XYZ file of C-alpha atoms in Angstrom:
515
model
C -9.715 -20.175 -21.259
C -6.577 -18.882 -21.533
C -3.563 -19.953 -22.700
C -1.542 -16.706 -22.738
C 2.498 -16.953 -22.389
C 3.233 -14.860 -18.641
C 4.506 -12.323 -18.789
C 8.308 -12.202 -17.685
C 9.964 -8.453 -16.591
C 12.546 -6.666 -19.797
C 14.963 -6.382 -17.082
C 15.774 -6.937 -13.850
C 15.986 -2.395 -13.648
C 11.895 -3.081 -14.374
C 11.046 -5.455 -11.992
C 12.493 -3.102 -9.100
C 11.132 0.712 -10.290
C 7.669 -1.202 -10.586
C 8.813 -2.544 -6.466
C 9.770 0.483 -5.910
C 6.083 2.862 -6.961
C 4.172 -0.008 -5.661
C 5.797 0.447 -2.022
C 6.421 4.448 -2.848
C 2.546 6.020 -2.106
C 0.754 8.176 -0.123
C 1.773 7.208 2.642
C 5.156 7.453 2.519
C 3.990 10.990 1.648
C 1.338 11.958 4.437
C 1.365 9.386 6.650
C 4.911 8.686 7.466
C 5.562 12.495 8.132
C 2.962 12.869 10.483
C 4.202 10.248 12.437
C 7.751 10.508 12.889
C 5.845 13.892 14.170
C 3.392 12.732 16.685
C 6.655 10.420 17.695
C 9.220 13.045 18.437
C 10.585 13.408 14.905
C 13.766 11.012 15.090
C 12.613 8.443 17.434
C 9.656 7.083 14.725
C 12.630 7.563 12.188
C 14.762 5.624 14.138
C 12.747 2.798 15.622
C 10.861 2.481 11.279
C 14.421 1.609 10.435
C 14.943 -0.539 13.021
C 11.372 -2.871 12.254
C 12.359 -2.438 8.366
C 15.868 -3.977 8.739
C 14.421 -6.396 11.795
C 10.876 -7.931 9.964
C 9.882 -5.420 7.213
C 12.620 -6.586 5.013
C 12.516 -10.533 5.919
C 9.169 -10.472 4.907
C 9.644 -8.358 1.357
C 12.079 -11.015 0.623
C 9.569 -14.140 1.912
C 6.782 -13.145 -0.537
C 8.815 -12.285 -3.812
C 10.965 -15.010 -3.356
C 7.991 -17.352 -2.910
C 6.309 -15.630 -5.844
C 9.346 -16.352 -8.317
C 9.465 -19.728 -7.378
C 6.149 -20.823 -8.042
C 5.339 -18.315 -10.888
C 2.036 -17.372 -9.372
C -0.261 -15.067 -7.418
C -0.152 -15.682 -3.878
C -2.915 -18.148 -3.620
C -1.517 -20.348 -6.503
C 1.500 -19.803 -4.282
C 0.399 -21.275 -0.897
C -1.638 -23.871 -2.216
C 2.111 -25.432 -4.235
C 3.663 -24.459 -0.528
C 0.138 -26.161 1.652
C -2.684 -26.902 -0.427
C -5.319 -26.106 2.602
C -3.718 -22.509 2.952
C -4.285 -21.378 -0.037
C -7.671 -19.680 0.978
C -5.484 -17.433 2.883
C -3.895 -15.933 -0.917
C -7.504 -15.463 -1.329
C -8.677 -13.275 1.798
C -4.992 -11.532 1.107
C -6.804 -10.559 -2.822
C -9.835 -9.915 -1.708
C -8.178 -7.010 0.723
C -6.110 -5.081 -1.590
C -9.602 -5.916 -4.608
C -11.639 -3.673 -2.140
C -8.901 -1.501 -0.945
C -8.528 -0.601 -4.986
C -12.068 0.316 -4.868
C -11.177 3.127 -2.497
C -7.496 4.307 -3.333
C -8.397 5.071 -6.444
C -10.680 7.900 -4.987
C -8.224 9.165 -3.132
C -5.808 9.272 -6.209
C -9.134 11.017 -7.980
C -9.302 13.239 -5.230
C -4.761 14.614 -5.843
C -5.856 14.427 -9.360
C -8.671 17.170 -8.794
C -6.213 19.224 -6.550
C -3.325 19.276 -9.239
C -6.255 20.809 -12.355
C -7.497 22.793 -9.112
C -4.438 24.279 -8.662
C -4.963 27.952 -10.153
C -7.277 28.244 -7.697
C -4.239 29.189 -5.218
C -3.405 32.142 -6.708
C -6.521 33.953 -5.599
C -5.763 32.992 -2.326
C -2.866 34.416 -1.101
C -2.472 33.969 2.700
C -6.055 33.585 3.593
C -5.501 30.023 4.853
C -9.238 29.906 5.956
C -10.578 30.303 2.458
C -6.991 27.996 0.812
C -7.869 24.719 3.815
C -11.669 24.514 2.287
C -11.225 24.071 -1.138
C -11.018 20.261 -1.072
C -13.850 19.691 1.478
C -16.089 21.721 -0.234
C -15.399 19.986 -4.136
C -15.477 16.727 -2.683
C -19.081 18.543 -1.302
C -18.729 15.291 1.719
C -21.235 15.792 4.026
C -18.992 14.031 7.219
C -21.341 11.520 7.960
C -22.656 8.184 6.666
C -25.859 9.579 5.027
C -26.174 11.746 1.646
C -26.275 9.344 -1.152
C -27.168 11.392 -3.444
C -24.845 14.233 -3.852
C -21.835 13.275 -6.662
C -19.345 15.774 -7.105
C -19.113 16.285 -10.307
C -15.354 17.358 -10.900
C -14.409 13.600 -8.354
C -16.144 11.366 -10.863
C -14.526 13.697 -13.686
C -11.077 12.426 -12.005
C -12.102 9.336 -10.883
C -12.648 8.473 -14.044
C -9.699 9.646 -15.124
C -8.129 8.038 -12.328
C -9.773 4.771 -13.616
C -8.459 4.893 -17.335
C -4.826 5.336 -16.412
C -4.747 2.911 -14.311
C -5.915 0.156 -16.562
C -3.866 2.188 -18.880
C -0.785 1.041 -17.076
C -1.409 -2.732 -16.127
C -2.988 -3.198 -19.642
C -0.387 -5.318 -21.426
C 0.950 -7.113 -17.505
C 4.360 -6.655 -17.256
C 5.205 -4.654 -20.772
C 3.505 -1.895 -19.523
C 4.445 -1.390 -16.295
C 8.126 -1.695 -17.435
C 7.997 1.438 -20.010
C 5.043 3.643 -17.051
C 7.650 3.397 -14.033
C 10.741 4.596 -16.427
C 8.655 8.004 -15.548
C 6.270 7.738 -12.486
C 9.139 6.418 -10.068
C 11.563 8.780 -10.814
C 8.863 12.122 -11.462
C 7.530 12.303 -7.823
C 11.878 12.589 -6.354
C 12.235 14.905 -8.840
C 8.646 16.753 -7.815
C 9.879 16.198 -3.845
C 13.411 17.230 -4.059
C 11.820 21.071 -6.049
C 9.586 21.467 -3.193
C 12.415 20.794 -0.109
C 14.791 22.902 -2.215
C 11.923 25.255 -1.517
C 11.050 24.778 2.146
C 14.831 24.443 3.403
C 15.853 27.718 2.438
C 12.752 29.100 3.574
C 13.018 31.413 7.747
C 12.305 29.041 10.245
C 13.102 26.148 7.846
C 15.479 24.808 10.244
C 13.514 24.274 13.613
C 10.828 21.836 10.885
C 14.622 19.654 10.369
C 16.079 19.805 13.838
C 12.526 18.795 14.884
C 12.342 15.602 12.292
C 15.903 14.461 12.290
C 16.801 14.861 16.175
C 14.951 12.164 17.631
C 13.502 12.472 21.520
C 14.226 10.012 23.487
C 10.935 9.734 25.617
C 8.862 9.152 22.956
C 10.284 5.304 22.997
C 8.998 4.415 26.381
C 5.654 4.452 24.554
C 4.199 1.874 22.943
C 2.274 3.582 20.373
C 5.036 4.451 18.654
C 6.627 0.886 18.544
C 2.656 -0.357 16.878
C 2.559 2.829 14.024
C 6.267 2.032 12.855
C 4.962 -1.714 12.599
C 2.106 -0.784 10.932
C 3.991 1.915 8.227
C 6.691 -0.557 7.243
C 4.263 -2.769 6.635
C 1.782 -0.679 4.508
C 5.138 1.288 3.327
C 6.550 -2.016 1.329
C 3.296 -3.086 0.004
C 3.397 -6.437 1.450
C 0.690 -8.474 2.446
C -1.683 -7.250 -0.047
C -1.010 -9.738 -2.964
C 0.556 -7.700 -4.806
C 5.251 -8.663 -3.682
C 4.410 -12.364 -4.494
C 2.386 -11.162 -8.070
C 5.353 -8.760 -9.441
C 7.547 -11.946 -8.255
C 5.839 -14.233 -10.433
C 7.254 -12.812 -12.814
C 10.917 -12.528 -12.037
C 12.772 -14.939 -14.271
C 14.803 -17.776 -12.936
C 18.606 -15.183 -12.574
C 16.778 -12.733 -10.814
C 18.676 -11.796 -6.930
C 15.744 -11.366 -4.856
C 18.094 -10.693 -1.553
C 19.988 -7.466 -3.380
C 17.017 -6.232 -4.946
C 15.097 -6.246 -1.678
C 17.713 -4.673 -0.209
C 17.550 -1.587 -2.585
C 13.749 -1.902 -2.254
C 13.349 -1.594 0.870
C 15.780 1.420 1.343
C 14.825 3.651 -1.888
C 10.783 3.264 0.442
C 12.310 4.675 3.646
C 14.551 7.057 1.779
C 11.306 8.348 -0.290
C 10.007 8.973 3.204
C 12.680 10.712 4.389
C 12.790 13.446 1.013
C 9.312 13.928 2.320
C 9.239 14.049 6.123
C 11.368 16.986 5.115
C 9.740 18.393 2.643
C 6.362 19.088 4.750
C 8.795 19.931 7.905
C 10.353 22.307 6.109
C 7.394 23.512 4.658
C 4.954 23.554 7.543
C 7.922 25.413 9.803
C 8.087 27.567 7.351
C 4.915 28.909 7.325
C 4.231 28.348 10.857
C 1.981 25.354 10.931
C 4.173 23.091 11.804
C 1.930 22.248 14.967
C -1.143 21.129 12.697
C 0.214 18.374 10.863
C -1.922 15.382 11.786
C -1.155 11.513 11.358
C -3.777 10.159 9.469
C -2.564 12.228 6.219
C -5.297 13.047 4.288
C -5.925 16.173 6.871
C -2.959 17.234 5.897
C -2.126 17.048 2.165
C -5.996 18.491 1.666
C -5.880 21.072 4.863
C -3.199 22.106 6.815
C -1.347 21.970 3.377
C -2.885 24.211 1.575
C -2.749 26.781 3.981
C 0.738 26.346 3.817
C 1.315 26.743 -0.063
C -0.760 30.364 0.155
C 1.659 31.577 2.531
C 3.951 30.163 0.702
C 5.785 32.980 -0.888
C 3.792 36.475 -1.712
C 3.668 35.915 -5.202
C -0.373 33.952 -6.785
C 1.239 32.401 -9.069
C 4.245 30.686 -7.405
C 1.999 29.999 -5.080
C 0.218 28.215 -7.786
C 2.677 27.253 -9.317
C 3.763 25.442 -6.047
C 0.528 23.579 -5.672
C 1.010 21.671 -8.753
C 3.925 20.853 -8.668
C 3.024 19.017 -4.872
C -0.173 17.746 -6.654
C 1.087 16.405 -9.447
C 4.201 14.906 -7.625
C 1.214 13.535 -5.707
C -0.559 11.601 -8.117
C 2.674 10.229 -9.026
C 3.595 8.754 -5.798
C -0.537 7.438 -6.394
C -0.509 5.509 -9.250
C 1.517 2.777 -8.926
C -0.041 2.093 -5.956
C -2.723 2.129 -7.216
C -2.329 -0.240 -10.105
C 0.061 -2.567 -8.577
C -3.062 -2.930 -6.072
C -4.794 -4.339 -8.809
C -2.274 -5.855 -10.822
C -2.201 -8.645 -7.434
C -5.737 -9.121 -7.809
C -5.181 -9.914 -11.753
C -2.631 -11.773 -11.753
C -3.714 -13.961 -8.581
C -7.468 -14.512 -10.703
C -6.032 -14.823 -14.738
C -3.873 -17.506 -12.920
C -6.465 -19.575 -11.180
C -9.171 -20.108 -13.320
C -6.381 -19.970 -16.381
C -8.664 -16.963 -18.341
C -6.609 -13.985 -20.330
C -4.393 -11.759 -17.580
C -5.777 -8.621 -20.181
C -9.503 -9.284 -20.426
C -9.009 -10.371 -15.957
C -7.681 -6.878 -15.714
C -10.704 -4.636 -17.443
C -12.727 -7.000 -15.725
C -11.654 -6.203 -12.509
C -11.202 -1.923 -13.296
C -14.743 -2.246 -15.061
C -15.950 -3.621 -11.148
C -13.700 -1.855 -9.229
C -14.791 1.727 -10.661
C -18.026 0.835 -10.219
C -17.922 -0.047 -6.120
C -16.164 3.037 -6.087
C -18.651 5.623 -6.758
C -19.781 5.012 -3.318
C -17.205 6.838 -1.840
C -17.898 9.852 -4.239
C -20.919 10.574 -3.137
C -21.648 12.933 -0.285
C -21.088 10.042 2.628
C -18.400 8.748 0.717
C -15.819 9.933 2.400
C -16.847 8.834 6.003
C -17.806 5.338 4.435
C -13.641 5.728 2.863
C -12.897 6.012 6.143
C -14.618 3.626 7.985
C -13.221 0.691 5.432
C -10.169 1.743 5.045
C -9.908 1.706 8.897
C -10.946 -2.384 8.843
C -8.556 -2.907 5.848
C -5.373 -1.773 7.488
C -5.442 -2.137 10.844
C -7.475 -6.449 10.664
C -7.620 -7.681 7.745
C -3.935 -6.414 6.500
C -2.338 -7.798 9.808
C -4.835 -10.971 9.736
C -3.262 -11.796 6.394
C 0.193 -10.897 7.423
C -0.126 -13.403 10.935
C -1.670 -16.125 8.194
C 1.393 -16.296 5.651
C 3.521 -15.541 8.870
C 1.926 -18.827 10.604
C 1.479 -20.807 6.799
C 6.274 -20.512 6.092
C 7.493 -20.312 9.583
C 5.778 -23.137 11.146
C 4.059 -25.276 8.430
C 6.155 -25.081 5.949
C 9.872 -24.256 6.170
C 11.766 -20.759 6.077
C 14.882 -22.522 5.304
C 13.326 -23.812 2.295
C 12.693 -20.272 1.892
C 15.764 -18.510 2.746
C 17.134 -21.040 0.061
C 15.041 -19.447 -2.525
C 15.756 -16.294 -1.259
C 19.315 -16.039 -1.753
C 20.011 -18.131 -4.633
C 21.812 -16.229 -6.891
C 23.366 -13.609 -4.966
C 27.064 -12.935 -4.989
C 28.068 -11.005 -2.441
C 25.384 -10.441 0.104
C 23.345 -13.224 1.035
C 20.598 -13.747 4.237
C 22.097 -14.921 6.873
C 19.317 -17.496 8.529
C 19.703 -15.987 12.462
C 17.786 -13.025 10.864
C 15.461 -14.707 8.075
C 14.438 -17.574 10.178
C 13.840 -15.820 13.903
C 11.886 -12.607 11.685
C 9.456 -14.777 9.345
C 8.702 -17.775 12.500
C 8.954 -15.373 15.675
C 9.177 -11.671 15.120
C 6.138 -11.116 12.366
C 4.321 -13.132 13.726
C 4.455 -11.991 17.423
C 4.441 -8.790 16.335
C 1.408 -8.517 13.804
C -0.647 -10.204 16.488
C 0.282 -7.089 19.704
C -0.946 -5.350 16.464
C -3.942 -6.763 15.582
C -4.681 -7.612 19.595
C -3.541 -3.938 20.540
C -6.364 -2.597 17.354
C -8.488 -4.739 18.488
C -9.041 -3.328 22.214
C -8.389 0.399 20.980
C -11.471 -0.075 18.827
C -13.864 -2.024 21.746
C -12.239 0.589 23.912
C -13.647 3.980 21.874
C -16.719 2.155 20.314
C -18.103 -0.736 22.773
C -18.264 -3.746 22.577
C -19.646 -3.909 18.942
C -16.658 -1.681 17.786
C -18.839 1.355 16.605
C -15.868 3.468 16.478
C -14.600 7.089 15.359
C -18.062 7.833 16.106
C -19.903 6.310 13.493
C -22.986 4.588 14.192
C -22.792 0.632 14.654
C -25.237 0.192 11.296
C -22.332 1.780 9.065
C -19.205 -0.171 11.294
C -21.063 -3.345 10.391
C -21.694 -2.974 6.961
C -18.504 -1.007 6.191
C -16.112 -3.012 8.442
C -16.977 -6.529 10.026
C -19.536 -6.753 6.806
C -16.290 -6.535 4.147
C -13.417 -7.944 6.869
C -15.950 -11.505 6.859
C -16.729 -11.747 3.369
C -12.875 -11.425 2.571
C -12.109 -13.698 4.665
C -14.821 -16.394 3.392
C -13.710 -15.849 0.081
C -11.670 -18.803 -0.004
C -14.151 -21.000 0.271
C -16.034 -18.904 -2.432
C -13.814 -19.595 -4.540
C -13.307 -22.994 -4.185
C -16.812 -23.573 -4.142
C -16.309 -22.362 -7.753
C -13.354 -24.434 -8.681
C -15.474 -27.730 -8.177
C -19.023 -26.476 -9.780
C -16.313 -25.480 -12.979
C -14.114 -28.937 -12.737
C -17.773 -30.576 -13.596
C -17.080 -28.693 -16.919
C -13.660 -30.196 -17.310
C -11.979 -27.066 -15.720
C -8.905 -28.885 -14.236
C -7.170 -26.444 -11.190
C -3.154 -26.414 -10.870
C -1.676 -29.407 -9.004
C 1.944 -27.965 -8.191
C 3.696 -28.327 -6.047
C 7.055 -26.805 -3.374
C 9.996 -28.877 -5.246
C 13.500 -28.021 -4.029
C 15.619 -26.188 -6.178
C 19.336 -28.769 -6.851
C 22.111 -27.320 -5.689
């Protein structure tokens, strides 16, 4: 058992930068622009902004404020609010752990492409060859078979990725606070450089027009609203145990209401900047209609086609390739280590373990599991697991969290925590309470049902979707989902066993803060 003192953020700016770093990830760089291209450009921006204001910001405030109040990870916080809801916290933690195992692989891919940027120098004008660099290097079969093949470049970059993740969070808030001073601003600098290049390309204005001018006919589609809701929740890093953990390291005098506004709008601004980069570059190179909503196809297949068409100089194109993939590296690292931090905080809090040792063990275990995703079959398995973690597990966590605070507890008490220490701006009750109690659970439930119907519609009664086999969907989908759901009950069994050996769980309860 550990008696180490709980860490705190060194300053308000460290917390804000760390939260922005967690929120701003690869999804901002490629998924957000892809969804905008899919849904009428400016129309998607409008819907996204509306959903962020109405639901995203209140949810973000809720998670950070309850973390600060109890100074615990999400399981311990929910236990203090309503003891029977602790398993919901472990559901969030276990799902985040699964996400970390494959997110590190995506991080490794962008590291690999940054190292491989020299390849673009010899491919000027050859879009077909450029589009195949990534697929050739990862040695994917594109199916769920081919486990015996592992790409050595990806393996090397995966080792680098995990070393970087651990190095960034080995001392908790101490190292995170130092790292985010650089990793939050570096991608912004890279994006500004790429945006400047894109804006001055011939045809760039057509891209900007498509990105910012709304196609109002898109608003009639249910899909634009579904995608916007999903992107808001994914982008703000809520429902993933991260923001509760980050909030738990806040000092009592922090201003949650204002800080959350800054975090949310910074995240949105960087998404828009990423959109400018992709839309102008794609338009300037004649690739605008090839953007995909998935993101991975755009970043690793379509964007390389544009890179070799940027200039007639191979060296210049290689430099821009490096800037782009280095930008993705700096975006990925904050999100990657924040996921592990959320998991490590929950486990070390629960069992009174050393945070540093817990983090090291987690990184080792997760890195071993992540080897599965760099085999020849890894890309297909990553696609399956990612779909289930985001489309089902994450949304279920959000529904259960909203019900816990909105219906099993009192959202007014949480709002009081949100507005503690505010000067000037205060979160209105009509905005916060209506969102947490009604809008969040209803919209997330609708989102979950939509995903479930889509799954069975495309994959049959057992949900064998996306062209993958029933067995692979059961293993990578249903089984992972069930294990995440029951993880809290597994923890309870472990806890009961440890209690016989003298372990005493924390029994903190929510006590209202005095006026």
